[in-house]
XYZ file of C-alpha atoms in Angstrom:
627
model
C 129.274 36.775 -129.542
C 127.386 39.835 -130.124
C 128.166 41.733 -126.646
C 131.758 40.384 -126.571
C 132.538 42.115 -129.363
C 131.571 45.304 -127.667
C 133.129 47.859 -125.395
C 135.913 45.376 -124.684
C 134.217 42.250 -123.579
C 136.110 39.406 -122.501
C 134.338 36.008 -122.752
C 136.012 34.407 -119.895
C 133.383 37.139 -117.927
C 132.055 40.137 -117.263
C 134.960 41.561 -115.823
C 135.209 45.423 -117.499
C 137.647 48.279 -116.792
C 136.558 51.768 -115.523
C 136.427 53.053 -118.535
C 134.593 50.273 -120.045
C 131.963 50.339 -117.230
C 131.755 54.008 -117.796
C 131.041 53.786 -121.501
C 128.714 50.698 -121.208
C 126.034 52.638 -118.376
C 126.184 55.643 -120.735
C 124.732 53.129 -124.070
C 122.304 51.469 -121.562
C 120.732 54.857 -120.401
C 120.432 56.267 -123.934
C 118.985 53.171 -124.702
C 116.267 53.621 -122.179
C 116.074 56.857 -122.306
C 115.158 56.198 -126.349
C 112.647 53.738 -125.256
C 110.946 55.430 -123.138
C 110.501 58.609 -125.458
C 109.179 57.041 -128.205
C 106.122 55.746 -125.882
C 104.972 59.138 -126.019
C 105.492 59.420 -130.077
C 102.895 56.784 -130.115
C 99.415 57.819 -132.090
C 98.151 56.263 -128.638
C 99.540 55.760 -125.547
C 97.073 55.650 -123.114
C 97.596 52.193 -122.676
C 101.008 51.589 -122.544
C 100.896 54.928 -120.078
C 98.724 52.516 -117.874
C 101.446 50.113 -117.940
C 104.628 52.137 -117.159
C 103.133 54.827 -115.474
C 102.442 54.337 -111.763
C 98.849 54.959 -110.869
C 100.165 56.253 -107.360
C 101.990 59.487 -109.454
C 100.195 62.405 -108.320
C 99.730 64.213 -112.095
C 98.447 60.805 -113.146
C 95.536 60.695 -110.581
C 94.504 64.204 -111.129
C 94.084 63.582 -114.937
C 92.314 60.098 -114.943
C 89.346 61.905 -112.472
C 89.110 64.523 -115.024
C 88.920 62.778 -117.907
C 86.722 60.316 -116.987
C 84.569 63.058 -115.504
C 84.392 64.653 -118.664
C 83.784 61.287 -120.531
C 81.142 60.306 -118.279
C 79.023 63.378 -118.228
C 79.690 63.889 -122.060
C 79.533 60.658 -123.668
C 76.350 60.821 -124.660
C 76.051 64.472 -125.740
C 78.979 63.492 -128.196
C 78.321 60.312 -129.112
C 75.066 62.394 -130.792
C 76.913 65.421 -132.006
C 79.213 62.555 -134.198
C 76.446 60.585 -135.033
C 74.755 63.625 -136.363
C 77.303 64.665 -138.387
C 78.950 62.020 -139.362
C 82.411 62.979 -139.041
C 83.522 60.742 -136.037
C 83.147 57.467 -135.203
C 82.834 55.914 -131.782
C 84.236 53.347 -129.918
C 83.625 52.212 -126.292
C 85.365 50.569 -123.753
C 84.314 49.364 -120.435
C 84.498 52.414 -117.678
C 83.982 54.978 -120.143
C 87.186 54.308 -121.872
C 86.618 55.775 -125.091
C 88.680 56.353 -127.822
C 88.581 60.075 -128.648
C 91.909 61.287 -130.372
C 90.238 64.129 -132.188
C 89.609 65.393 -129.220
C 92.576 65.158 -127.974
C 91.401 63.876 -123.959
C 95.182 62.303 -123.716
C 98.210 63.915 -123.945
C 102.187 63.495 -123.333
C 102.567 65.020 -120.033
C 100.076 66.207 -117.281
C 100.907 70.259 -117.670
C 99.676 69.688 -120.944
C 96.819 67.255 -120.073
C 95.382 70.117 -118.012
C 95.212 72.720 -120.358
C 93.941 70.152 -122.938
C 91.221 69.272 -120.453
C 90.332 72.717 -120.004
C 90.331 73.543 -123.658
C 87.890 70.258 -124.671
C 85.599 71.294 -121.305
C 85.530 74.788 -123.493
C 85.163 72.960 -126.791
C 82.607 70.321 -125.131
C 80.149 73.549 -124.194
C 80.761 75.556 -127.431
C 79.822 72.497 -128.892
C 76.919 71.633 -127.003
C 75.576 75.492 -127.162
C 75.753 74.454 -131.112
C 73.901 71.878 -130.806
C 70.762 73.684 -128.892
C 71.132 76.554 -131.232
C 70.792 74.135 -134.027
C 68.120 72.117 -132.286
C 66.003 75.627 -131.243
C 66.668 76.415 -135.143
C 64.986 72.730 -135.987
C 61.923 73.260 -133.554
C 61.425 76.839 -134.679
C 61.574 76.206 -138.134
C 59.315 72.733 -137.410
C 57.103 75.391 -135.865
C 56.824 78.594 -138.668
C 56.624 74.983 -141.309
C 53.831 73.789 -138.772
C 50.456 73.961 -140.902
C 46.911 72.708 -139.453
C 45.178 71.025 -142.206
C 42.059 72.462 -141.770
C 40.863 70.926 -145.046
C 41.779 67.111 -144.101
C 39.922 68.528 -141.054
C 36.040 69.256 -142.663
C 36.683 66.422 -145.031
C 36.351 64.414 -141.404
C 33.229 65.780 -140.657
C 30.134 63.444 -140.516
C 27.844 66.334 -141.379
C 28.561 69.823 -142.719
C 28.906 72.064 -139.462
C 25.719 74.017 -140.178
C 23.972 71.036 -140.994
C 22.136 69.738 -144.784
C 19.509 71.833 -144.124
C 18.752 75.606 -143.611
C 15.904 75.848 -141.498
C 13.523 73.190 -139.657
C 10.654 71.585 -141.734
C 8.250 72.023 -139.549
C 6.693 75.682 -139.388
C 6.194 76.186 -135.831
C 9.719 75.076 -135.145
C 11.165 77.240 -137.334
C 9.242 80.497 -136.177
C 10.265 79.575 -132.656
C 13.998 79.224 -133.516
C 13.683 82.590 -135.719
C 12.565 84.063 -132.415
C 15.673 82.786 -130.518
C 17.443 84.497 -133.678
C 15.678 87.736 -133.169
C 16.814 87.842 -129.527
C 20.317 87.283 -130.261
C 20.442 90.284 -132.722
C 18.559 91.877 -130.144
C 21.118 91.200 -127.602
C 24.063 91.724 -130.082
C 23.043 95.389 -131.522
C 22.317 96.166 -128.178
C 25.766 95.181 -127.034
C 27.708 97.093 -129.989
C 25.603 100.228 -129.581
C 26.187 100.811 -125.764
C 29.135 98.838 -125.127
C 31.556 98.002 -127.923
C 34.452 97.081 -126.837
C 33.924 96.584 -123.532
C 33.787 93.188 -121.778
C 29.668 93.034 -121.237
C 26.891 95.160 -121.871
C 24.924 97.345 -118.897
C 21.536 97.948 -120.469
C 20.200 99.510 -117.664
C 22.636 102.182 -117.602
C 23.567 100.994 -121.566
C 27.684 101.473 -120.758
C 29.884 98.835 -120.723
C 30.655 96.357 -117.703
C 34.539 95.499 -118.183
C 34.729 93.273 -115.314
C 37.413 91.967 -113.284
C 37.621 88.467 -114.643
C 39.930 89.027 -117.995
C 42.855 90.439 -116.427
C 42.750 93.656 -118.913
C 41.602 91.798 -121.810
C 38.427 93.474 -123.663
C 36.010 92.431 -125.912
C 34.562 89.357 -123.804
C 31.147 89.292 -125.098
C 32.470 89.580 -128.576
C 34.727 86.311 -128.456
C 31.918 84.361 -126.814
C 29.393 85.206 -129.258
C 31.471 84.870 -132.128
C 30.267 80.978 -132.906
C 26.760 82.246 -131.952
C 26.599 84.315 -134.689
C 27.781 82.059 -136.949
C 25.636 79.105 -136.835
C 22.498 81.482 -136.451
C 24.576 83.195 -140.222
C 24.170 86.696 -138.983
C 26.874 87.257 -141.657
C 27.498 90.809 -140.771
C 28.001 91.051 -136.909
C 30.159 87.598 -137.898
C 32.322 89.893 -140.314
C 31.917 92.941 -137.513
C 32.674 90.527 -134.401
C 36.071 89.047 -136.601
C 37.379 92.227 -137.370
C 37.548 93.489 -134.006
C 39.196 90.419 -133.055
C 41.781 91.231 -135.881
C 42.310 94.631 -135.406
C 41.559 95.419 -131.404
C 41.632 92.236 -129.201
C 44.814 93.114 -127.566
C 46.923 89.990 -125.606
C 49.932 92.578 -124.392
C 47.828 93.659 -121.449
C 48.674 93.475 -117.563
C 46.431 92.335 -115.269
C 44.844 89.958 -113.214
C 42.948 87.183 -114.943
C 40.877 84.012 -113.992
C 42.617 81.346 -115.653
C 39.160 79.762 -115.655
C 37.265 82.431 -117.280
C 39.600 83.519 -119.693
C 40.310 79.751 -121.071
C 36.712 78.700 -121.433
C 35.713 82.055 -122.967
C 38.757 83.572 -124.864
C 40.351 80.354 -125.689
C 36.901 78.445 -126.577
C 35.493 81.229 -128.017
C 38.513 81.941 -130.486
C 39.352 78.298 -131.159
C 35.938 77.320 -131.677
C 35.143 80.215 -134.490
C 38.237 79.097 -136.324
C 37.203 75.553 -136.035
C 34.075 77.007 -138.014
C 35.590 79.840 -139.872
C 38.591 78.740 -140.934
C 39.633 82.522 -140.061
C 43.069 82.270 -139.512
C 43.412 85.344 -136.850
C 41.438 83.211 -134.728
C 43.917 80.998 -134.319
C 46.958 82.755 -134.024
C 45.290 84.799 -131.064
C 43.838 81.710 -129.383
C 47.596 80.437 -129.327
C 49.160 83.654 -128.281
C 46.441 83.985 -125.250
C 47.479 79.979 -124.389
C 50.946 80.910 -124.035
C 50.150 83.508 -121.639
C 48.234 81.087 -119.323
C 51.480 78.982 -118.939
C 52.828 80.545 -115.889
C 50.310 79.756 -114.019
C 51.534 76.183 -113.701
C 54.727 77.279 -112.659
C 53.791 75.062 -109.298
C 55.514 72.474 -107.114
C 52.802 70.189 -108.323
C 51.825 71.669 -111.913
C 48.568 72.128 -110.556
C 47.793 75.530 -112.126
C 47.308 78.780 -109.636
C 43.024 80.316 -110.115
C 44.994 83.524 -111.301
C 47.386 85.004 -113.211
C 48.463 88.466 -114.340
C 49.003 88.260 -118.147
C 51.372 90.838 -118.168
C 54.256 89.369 -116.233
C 53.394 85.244 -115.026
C 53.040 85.936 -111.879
C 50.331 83.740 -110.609
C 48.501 83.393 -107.071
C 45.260 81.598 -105.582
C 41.986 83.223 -104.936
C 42.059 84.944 -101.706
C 38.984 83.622 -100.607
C 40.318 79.609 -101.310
C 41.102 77.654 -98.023
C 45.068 77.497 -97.676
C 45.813 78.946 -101.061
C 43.835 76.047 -102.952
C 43.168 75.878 -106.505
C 39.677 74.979 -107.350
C 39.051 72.023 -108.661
C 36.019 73.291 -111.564
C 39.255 75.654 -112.355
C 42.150 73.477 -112.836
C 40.232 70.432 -114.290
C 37.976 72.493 -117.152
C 41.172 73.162 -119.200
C 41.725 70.065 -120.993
C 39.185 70.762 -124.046
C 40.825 73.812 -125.584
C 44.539 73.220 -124.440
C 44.470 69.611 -126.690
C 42.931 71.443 -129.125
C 45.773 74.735 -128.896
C 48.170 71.426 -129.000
C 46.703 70.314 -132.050
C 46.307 73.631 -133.699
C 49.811 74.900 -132.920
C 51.892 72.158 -133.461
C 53.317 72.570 -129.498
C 53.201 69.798 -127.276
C 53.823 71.874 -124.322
C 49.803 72.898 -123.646
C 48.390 69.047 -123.499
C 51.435 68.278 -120.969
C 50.325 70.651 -118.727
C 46.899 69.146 -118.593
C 47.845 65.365 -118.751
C 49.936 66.127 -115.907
C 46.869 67.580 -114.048
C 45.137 64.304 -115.326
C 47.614 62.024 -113.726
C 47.845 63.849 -110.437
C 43.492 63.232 -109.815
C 43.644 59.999 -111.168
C 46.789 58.687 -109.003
C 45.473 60.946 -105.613
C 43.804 59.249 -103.042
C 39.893 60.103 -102.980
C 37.371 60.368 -99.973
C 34.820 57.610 -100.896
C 35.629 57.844 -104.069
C 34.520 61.556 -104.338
C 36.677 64.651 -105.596
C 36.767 67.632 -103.329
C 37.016 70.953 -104.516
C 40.189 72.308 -103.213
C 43.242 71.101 -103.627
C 46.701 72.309 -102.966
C 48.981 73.711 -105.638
C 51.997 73.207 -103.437
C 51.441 70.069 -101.064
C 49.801 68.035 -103.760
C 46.748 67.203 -101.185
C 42.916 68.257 -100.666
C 42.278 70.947 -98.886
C 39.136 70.382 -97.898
C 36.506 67.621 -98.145
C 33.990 69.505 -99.284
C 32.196 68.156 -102.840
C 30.156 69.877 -105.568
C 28.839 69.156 -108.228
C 27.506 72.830 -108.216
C 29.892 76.071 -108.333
C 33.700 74.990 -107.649
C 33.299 71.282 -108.908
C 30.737 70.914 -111.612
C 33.212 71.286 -114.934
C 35.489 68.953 -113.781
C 33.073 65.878 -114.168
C 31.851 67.592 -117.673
C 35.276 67.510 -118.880
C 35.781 63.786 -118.386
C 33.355 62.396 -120.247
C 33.722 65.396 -123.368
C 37.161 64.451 -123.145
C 36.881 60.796 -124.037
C 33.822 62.256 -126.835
C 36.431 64.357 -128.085
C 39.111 61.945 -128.475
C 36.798 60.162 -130.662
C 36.463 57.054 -127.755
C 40.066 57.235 -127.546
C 40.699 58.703 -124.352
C 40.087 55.426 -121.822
C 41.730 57.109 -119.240
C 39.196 60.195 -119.162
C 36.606 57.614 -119.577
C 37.457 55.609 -116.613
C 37.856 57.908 -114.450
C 34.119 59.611 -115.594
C 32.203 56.318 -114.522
C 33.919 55.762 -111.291
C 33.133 59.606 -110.048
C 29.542 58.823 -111.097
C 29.402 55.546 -109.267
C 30.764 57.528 -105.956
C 28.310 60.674 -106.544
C 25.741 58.130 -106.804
C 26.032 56.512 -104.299
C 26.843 59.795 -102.017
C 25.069 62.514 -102.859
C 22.172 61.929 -105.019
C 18.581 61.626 -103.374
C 15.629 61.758 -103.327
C 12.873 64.401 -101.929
C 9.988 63.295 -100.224
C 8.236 64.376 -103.067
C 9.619 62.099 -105.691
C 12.576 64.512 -107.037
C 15.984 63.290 -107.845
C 18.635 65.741 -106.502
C 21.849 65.884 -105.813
C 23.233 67.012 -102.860
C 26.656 68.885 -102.075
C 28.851 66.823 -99.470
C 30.841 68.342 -96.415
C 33.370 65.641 -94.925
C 30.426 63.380 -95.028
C 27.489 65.859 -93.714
C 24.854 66.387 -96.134
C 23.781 70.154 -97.780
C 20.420 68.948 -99.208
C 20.563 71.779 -101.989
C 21.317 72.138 -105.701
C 22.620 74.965 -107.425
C 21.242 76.067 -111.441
C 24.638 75.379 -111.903
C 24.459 71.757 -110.925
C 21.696 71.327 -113.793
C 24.152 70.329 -115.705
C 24.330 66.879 -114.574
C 21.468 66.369 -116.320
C 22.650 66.932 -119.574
C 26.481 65.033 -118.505
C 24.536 61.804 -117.520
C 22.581 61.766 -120.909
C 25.811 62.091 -122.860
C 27.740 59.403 -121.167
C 24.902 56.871 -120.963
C 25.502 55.656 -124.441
C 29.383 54.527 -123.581
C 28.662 52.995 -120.040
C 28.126 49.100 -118.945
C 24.992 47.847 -120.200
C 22.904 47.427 -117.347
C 23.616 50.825 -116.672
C 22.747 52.370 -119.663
C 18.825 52.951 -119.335
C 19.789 53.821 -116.208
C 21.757 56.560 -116.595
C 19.357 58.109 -118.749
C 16.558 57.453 -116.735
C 19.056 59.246 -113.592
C 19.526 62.327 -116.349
C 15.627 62.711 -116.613
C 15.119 62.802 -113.419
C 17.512 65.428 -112.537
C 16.274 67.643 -115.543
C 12.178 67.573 -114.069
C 13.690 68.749 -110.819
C 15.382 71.481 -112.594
C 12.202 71.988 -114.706
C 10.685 72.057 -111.458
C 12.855 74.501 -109.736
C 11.906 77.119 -112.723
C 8.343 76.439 -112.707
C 7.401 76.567 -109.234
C 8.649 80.553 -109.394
C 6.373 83.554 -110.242
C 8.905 84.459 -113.497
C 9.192 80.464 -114.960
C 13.297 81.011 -114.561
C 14.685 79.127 -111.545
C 16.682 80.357 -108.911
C 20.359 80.006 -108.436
C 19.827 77.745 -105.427
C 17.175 75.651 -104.381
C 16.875 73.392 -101.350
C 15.045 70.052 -100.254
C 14.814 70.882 -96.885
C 12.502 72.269 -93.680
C 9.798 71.060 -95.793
C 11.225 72.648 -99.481
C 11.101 71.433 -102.388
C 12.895 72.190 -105.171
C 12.596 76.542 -103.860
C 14.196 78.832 -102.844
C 14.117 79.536 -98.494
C 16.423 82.438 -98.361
C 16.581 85.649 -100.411
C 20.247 85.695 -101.499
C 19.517 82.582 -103.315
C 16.447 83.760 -105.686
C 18.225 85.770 -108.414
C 18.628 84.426 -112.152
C 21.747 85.353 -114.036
C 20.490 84.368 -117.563
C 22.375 81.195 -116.999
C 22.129 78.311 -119.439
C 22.741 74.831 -117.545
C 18.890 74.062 -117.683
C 18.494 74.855 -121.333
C 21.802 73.242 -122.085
C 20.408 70.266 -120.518
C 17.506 70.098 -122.512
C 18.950 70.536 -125.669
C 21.305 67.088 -124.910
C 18.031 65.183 -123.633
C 15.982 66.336 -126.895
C 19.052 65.390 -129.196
C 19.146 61.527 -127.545
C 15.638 60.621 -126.680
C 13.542 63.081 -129.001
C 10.797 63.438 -126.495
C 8.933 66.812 -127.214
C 8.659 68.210 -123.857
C 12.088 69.242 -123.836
C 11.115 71.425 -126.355
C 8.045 72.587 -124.452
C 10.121 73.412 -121.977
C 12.554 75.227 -123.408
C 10.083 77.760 -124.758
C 8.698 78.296 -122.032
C 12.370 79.734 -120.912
C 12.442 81.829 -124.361
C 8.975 83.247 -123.098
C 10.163 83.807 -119.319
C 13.394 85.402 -120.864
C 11.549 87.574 -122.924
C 8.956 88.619 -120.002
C 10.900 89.812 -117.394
C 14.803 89.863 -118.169
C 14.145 91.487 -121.789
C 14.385 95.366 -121.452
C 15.101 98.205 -123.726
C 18.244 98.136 -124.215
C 19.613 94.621 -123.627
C 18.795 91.596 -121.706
C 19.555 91.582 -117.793
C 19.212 89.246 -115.077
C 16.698 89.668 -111.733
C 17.401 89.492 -108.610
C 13.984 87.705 -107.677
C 12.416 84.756 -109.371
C 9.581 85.309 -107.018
C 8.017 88.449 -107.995
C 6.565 89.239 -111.677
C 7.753 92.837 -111.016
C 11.694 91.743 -111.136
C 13.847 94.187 -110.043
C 16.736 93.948 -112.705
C 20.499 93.617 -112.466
C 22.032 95.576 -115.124
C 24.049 92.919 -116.536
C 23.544 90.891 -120.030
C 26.401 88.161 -119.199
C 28.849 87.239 -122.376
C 27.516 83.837 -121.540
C 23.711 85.218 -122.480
C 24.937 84.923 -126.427
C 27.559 82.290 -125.805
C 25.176 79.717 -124.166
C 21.592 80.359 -123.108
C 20.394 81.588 -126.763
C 23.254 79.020 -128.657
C 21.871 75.972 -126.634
C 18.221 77.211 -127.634
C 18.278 77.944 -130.872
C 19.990 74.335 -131.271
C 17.364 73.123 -129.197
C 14.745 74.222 -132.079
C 17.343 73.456 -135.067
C 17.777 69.724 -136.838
C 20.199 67.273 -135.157
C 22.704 67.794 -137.828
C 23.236 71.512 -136.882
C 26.464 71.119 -134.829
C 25.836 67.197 -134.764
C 27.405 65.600 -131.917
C 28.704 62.856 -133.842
C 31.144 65.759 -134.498
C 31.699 68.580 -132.137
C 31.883 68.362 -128.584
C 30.878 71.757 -126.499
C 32.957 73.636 -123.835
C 31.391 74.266 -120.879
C 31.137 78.237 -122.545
C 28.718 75.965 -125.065
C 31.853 76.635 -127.729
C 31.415 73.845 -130.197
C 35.083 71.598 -130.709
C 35.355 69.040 -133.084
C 35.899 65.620 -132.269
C 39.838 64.629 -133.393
C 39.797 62.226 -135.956
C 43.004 63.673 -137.246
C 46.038 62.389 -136.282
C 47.421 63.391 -133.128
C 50.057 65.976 -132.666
């Protein structure tokens, strides 16, 4: 009844007149026209926009690509924006068809779609910028909040640092140790009157040595001795030593550095005397000096570059390294002191760079088993199949085994990975002479070198350390293998004119455990025989190690003491040495440390808690929680 009442229906039909027909299509397309505007009136529309839309319109196709673009590559980034503050809720559809009318994403026609889009793309990174800024202002103020707990840290402590007593009981001990005390002052006054400052002391000439190791840096034999002096409590050059650290060790220098060098003796030097001090400069610089090392692993692989100019990053390999290697000693004796900048900063950044040097040796492929020295920053492969346990290699092993000590037998990775390399240099490259003497031998692509360096004694000292921790059967044996290779060392010091070894001795054409050629007979006041001793005394007690570290405090005193300083010789052959003019930081850092401990009760820098660098500075095992 309803449309025959209107515009002059008849209901016989539809039969209309013109001007009925007329009036009737102008109704029907208002009426459309009415519907179809209120769609876009709608809060939402999307949907029905699907529906009466056709998806072939061109406007239509150019604005569902962007949005969902947008959506796609945003959703995330705002889904955490609204969930962190709590002013948006979201809600998500299949094909990234989100509900986002605050945003405003969809709007009424596509001119205005496109500006929208561009406006939210510009909202979308102004928001995003907010959120770094505001997460940059959360990790720096997590980092000026950070505070090591360095009394939770002493409270873990098994023993006080400088141990329950203050001197040995027994007489002769202590008048031997108050010797090795005597030289270090000795070596230290000598140091500060000819050469303060300056990166080692020249006693011939007494004027400083400042090297070419520390990129700039100063002050070398002053960080390294730093700990020295403290656990002998030569209070005042302890007080002298810290305030030149405070007031002159300056990190805004430019030049070329050993990564190497300037990690085990800056950075373990200045992280071990806060770990004993408590001295807050100590730290701050040790983290400061880290920071500057980063660049250096700036490297298709994250292998680290040998060196880097502290100044401005820029980083390069040794010229003398086959194809641009890094050195394996170099890049694998950093993970000590950078879990312990980690730890002491608050920064994860420093133990990433080392676990990721961790996971690279322990995924690679190795020859027999064995770990060459060079290895390519930029390929990610060895170099060379050459193997040391001397000069280029020997830290590396060293650092395995301290690292699982340090981690308080946490580290099973570290500890893994120690046993298997000493099951392959076992079975490749230790022998034995024809005289009885355990050595072990350096390894070209399967080609024998039948020499040892000093700085292979070591080993000696590594084997005793991890014998504890290994498989049972092996246990006696390992120690039994460490003995061995400290009598050959013993042997190779001995069987001189001076009592101090030479830096390389060979077991062949009929040598043993000398020196055939005359660039190999000079002694450089290193430690690693001394160091090993110490390490066999603490774990088996048997006396001789003691004997025979005296008799290196006598040869030291014989022929590398001189007027002003301590020097090295360039022949362990001849009582009449002809001297080398250099007292190495590592004199005070190591030789005299490891000796004086050597002569000192076991609690004195126990190693139930502190773990030693391969610069002898003393780290404390983590029994904190980790960063």
């Amino acid at each position: 009844m309803f449309l025959r009442r209107i515009c002059g229906i008849f209901p016989t039909g539809f039969g209309l007149r013109l001007s009925q027909k007329f009036i009737f299509l102008l109704f029907l397309s208002g009426f459309i026209t009415l519907c179809f505007g209120t769609l876009f009136l709608l809060p939402n529309t999307s949907t029905f926009k699907r529906i009466f839309l056709s998806s072939t319109q061109n406007g239509a196709k150019i604005h569902s690509y962007a949005s969902k673009k947008i959506n796609k590559k945003t959703v995330e980034d705002q889904k955490s924006m609204l969930q962190n503050t709590n002013q948006e809720k979201w809600r998500s559809k299949d094909k990234f068809d989100v509900d986002v009318k605050p945003l405003g994403f969809i709007t009424s026609n596509y001119e205005t779609q496109k500006d929208d889009v561009t406006l939210n793309r510009e909202h979308i990174v102004a928001t995003k910028a907010k959120m770094k800024n505001n997460d940059v202002s959360t990790a720096q103020k997590k980092k000026n909040d950070f505070i090591f707990d360095y009394k939770a840290l002493r409270k873990s402590f098994k023993h006080p640092p400088l141990g329950n007593r203050p001197e040995p009981k027994d007489s002769e001990i202590r008048e031997k140790r108050n010797k090795i005390k005597e030289m270090m002052k000795f070596a230290w006054d000598s140091y500060k009157k000819y050469a303060w400052g300056e990166n080692e002391l020249r006693p011939l000439t007494r004027d400083g040595h400042f090297g070419s190791l520390f990129g700039g840096l100063k002050g070398a034999t002053i960080v390294d001795a730093l700990d020295t002096l403290f656990i002998m409590d030569l209070k005042e050059e302890f007080e002298d030593a810290g305030m030149w650290v405070e007031n002159s060790l300056d990190l805004n220098v430019n030049g070329e550095a050993s990564l190497f060098e300037v990690n085990i003796r800056y950075i373990g030097g200045l992280v071990s005397a806060y770990y004993l001090s408590g001295k807050e400069v100590f730290r701050e610089k040790a983290i400061g000096l880290g920071k500057k090392l980063l660049p250096a692993f700036n490297t298709p692989t994250g292998i680290p570059r040998g060196i880097i100019n502290l100044g401005n990053g820029l980083n390069w390999s040794w010229g003398w390294a086959s194809a641009g290697s890094s050195i394996l000693a170099e890049f694998g004796t950093l993970h000590l002191e950078f879990l312990k900048l980690s730890e002491l900063s608050g920064e994860h950044v420093f133990i990433e760079k080392v676990n990721t040097i961790r996971k690279i040796l322990k995924k690679i492929e190795k020859p027999h088993g064995l770990y060459p020295n060079y290895f390519s920053p930029v390929s990610g492969s060895w170099v060379q199949h050459h193997v040391s346990l001397g000069g280029l290699g020997d830290s590396f092993y060293e650092y395995l085994i301290k690292s699982w000590l340090m981690s308080a037998k946490q580290d099973n990775e570290a500890k893994g990975m120690y046993y298997e390399a000493v099951e392959a240099i076992e079975a490749h490259l230790i022998r034995r002479s024809a005289g009885g003497l355990t050595y072990i031998a350096e390894w070209r692509g399967g080609v024998l070198d039948h020499k040892m360096g000093h700085l292979t004694c070591f080993a000696a000292g590594m084997l005793a350390l991890g014998a504890n921790d290994a498989l049972e059967k092996k246990k006696d044996h390992y120690m039994d293998l460490a003995a061995d290779i400290a009598n050959t060392c013993h042997e190779s010091y001995v069987r001189t004119d001076t009592k101090l070894g030479p830096e390389v001795f060979r077991f062949d054409t009929g040598a043993e455990a000398t020196s055939t050629r005359l660039s190999e007979r000079y002694y450089l006041l290193r430690p690693e025989v001394a160091e090993s001793y110490l390490y066999l005394w603490r774990l088996t007690h048997n006396p001789k190690y003691r004997e025979w570290g005296w008799e290196i405090v006598q040869a030291l005193n014989t022929y590398c003491r001189i007027e002003s300083g301590f020097s090295g010789i360039r022949d362990v052959y001849t009582t009449t040495p002809n001297h080398d003019n250099i007292q190495q930081s590592f004199f005070m850092s190591e030789t005299l440390k490891y000796l004086y401990l050597l002569f000192s009760e076991d609690d004195l820098l126990s190693l139930e808690d502190w773990v030693f660098n391969t610069e002898a500075h003393p780290l404390p095992i983590t029994r904190l929680k980790s960063v």
